[in-house]
């Protein structure tokens, strides 16, 4: 047998990797009796009280669905799904738990969230090897736009919200939450640069490695190249938390009259900077502000070495189908949706996908001069007392429309939707 050492949360964990012959499949690739017996033995070693075990194959793993009594009462049973590989090594267990078994910090965080009044549909605990345990609260409700949604909230044990997913597939089984195993040097870099950080996710795509961590109570994303070299760390920042000297430099620049839409803090081997997404009536741009006050425009057609290569093949295929020839720039999560920035037809576009991997909408900036005459006529006749503040074109599977932000007297604001024929939606 051999040992693999992982540095997690400041500790070196020795994970015993047993190289037995537990990799046998039946003639059609199913689970034969010999393999099932070995898997069953591995399961009972980890969960001696497992009952009513049913085995299945999912995404290259063998999954045991079973029931077992919970500690608080011998006659209470809860459901488990334990994932093993073809060497009978355990990787993950998803447990369906009652709400009152959530850690107090998670319940407190949820009670203070915008979803506190939504109906709780399910609660799961996700235990995985070598990374942070996650608690998922699935809720149903109506959002601010009056749309019915299902939202999954992922919390760490101490109540940090690490991810939000909107409208996940009803058959979603957390199979993609099993962390990949990166180079040991990546763990060493994280421990050295962010002592005590807890690893939440590890994903490897096309040789690139993305690691999500909780540093104290701050979520960060780290990207490494195919050789394991660190490329950057990205941290989402609230506008109110941007240092005053950075805000002052931005306000004194030629972009000072733009409205701030979003801010991320980047650390790279060469420099550190705050990246601002800015909006005004004529354009949406990105600018970087360095620690010395330097302000630079991010050119949209630059070969940005972001994490676009981490986009999965299914999403990439949907992008190519909708926007042939598009270049994927970057991906992130925004209000529960996967946001993918692409470069297509000479402009940047933002595509949004729900938790089921379905394309929901794409939006891009429209200059004032690009607004069709039919739309301008509606604005002039129906909203004469307002000024156009921002315009986007929104493309959806059901058709497109213009989303127009208007400002009126007394700081009043409106957001209206108009189709290309000038009809208000």
Steps between C-alpha positions, in 0.01 A plus 500: 500500500608862456426832667402837350559806719271800461540832678156619604419774750853506631516128572668219309252221450626155405246336277555129459454397138443127481607357167299181513340325208161655562452616142302217349199557279242268355487408131289810417699728731254441787580404858572128523460301821868505593522876461174554687628295794818706518308826474260381769791420730647848443161657569442309823847586620409870473129468586449186717130582554413526128168335414303435180803562280445550126801536268511690170754654261523875447763700313763231535435441872310234695232652721340335800158635596412385848333590829649514848388614844606847612671553832232704670241221497540132417165479324565799270639412157652724235610436143858487374674476162865396525728521196789256445747463212600176328764436766230505769629834628239732650475853356175660612182449701185702452267480801139615510473662844221681687533877532560487875815292444668790319783668692374801693721734295335381178150547637591848623646597161195369315260683733680826412495432124261633235354148473401464864128525415515253210373146544773251594471201269800291607821510703813303409842451655791438263799324655802462270857384539755771580277805449245707689168341598211684338138540605245564225163658574260467205226764500209594276344842460437805282781742418480879475387474135207276595660187355468168682842353573674217676826607662771286661708675766840344579638579848819406680470364853561844649227664291695646206288503183739359240266450204145563379342296219170589331273232352729198520397184318243309705711186459822674606706265719810711593718278281705798381575601861757223541829694507775425252849426633748772394878509527633498856671833429158666469405396854838622621451837327156546657626413848795736463303792352174459693587321827205314648284541189236234442464345156145492363539383140777374272432484124743399226412573136737490203795484737397818685412476869251722679479486880235673711597572860358662811769728644367593844147587389596621152447287188782509243560332163852396400605402148811294414642410159581153368838501677340586835623861491273754668337743255274705724270518800164669454288633786158661461488834682207714610520858373490625857812295583717646222788699659444876491822565309387262224159670477667841493727395211202370303290811564785725388541310172315547173267221616390677817147567375426133434283300738668205677324171425744247648847479653755216527841506664778318311836383627749376239874421505564841340254736669181556697203703379129564535298428186191717466207430269362843413182616325368815336254588226741450212713209608589241763872455566748335734791685658776391734624722782843410638627572849701800376186659354563403139172460312499295180224398264453127441488460123212276407676325216809416707594135545394502864655206682199448723335172592300464178672170428329357810163507322374144453450343158118503520485874575767568235285313244195711588705817459628393158148410392354834606794721398721322243865597522467657844814510715446411868671752727400433857243330722358578842185458708259792524185486712479123462564490125815395318616813316727442200661799330556452127640710215269484198440726200746757631345545843492340842187309591394342829323164481309363799425133574287357782595214729367246250750627240226661290562827319266761651607830343786699347548874533733756351539876505335720239626849426243778503548543125413132442151520651245426223265779392193306617644475850604866505149605397352312798751655737426849367120464519451288813795609714562859394603606851775239525855473369652179371764381748593159357385269219562129451377257242374179658488183293298202631383165360158662452622815324678825570421843643664822616543558873507874563588669829343845534563780749243767581460792732567449867726200440206291379603202290322264263609183326287413199507233232416580138508263205647597163154606373463750781259299718541539875526158660 
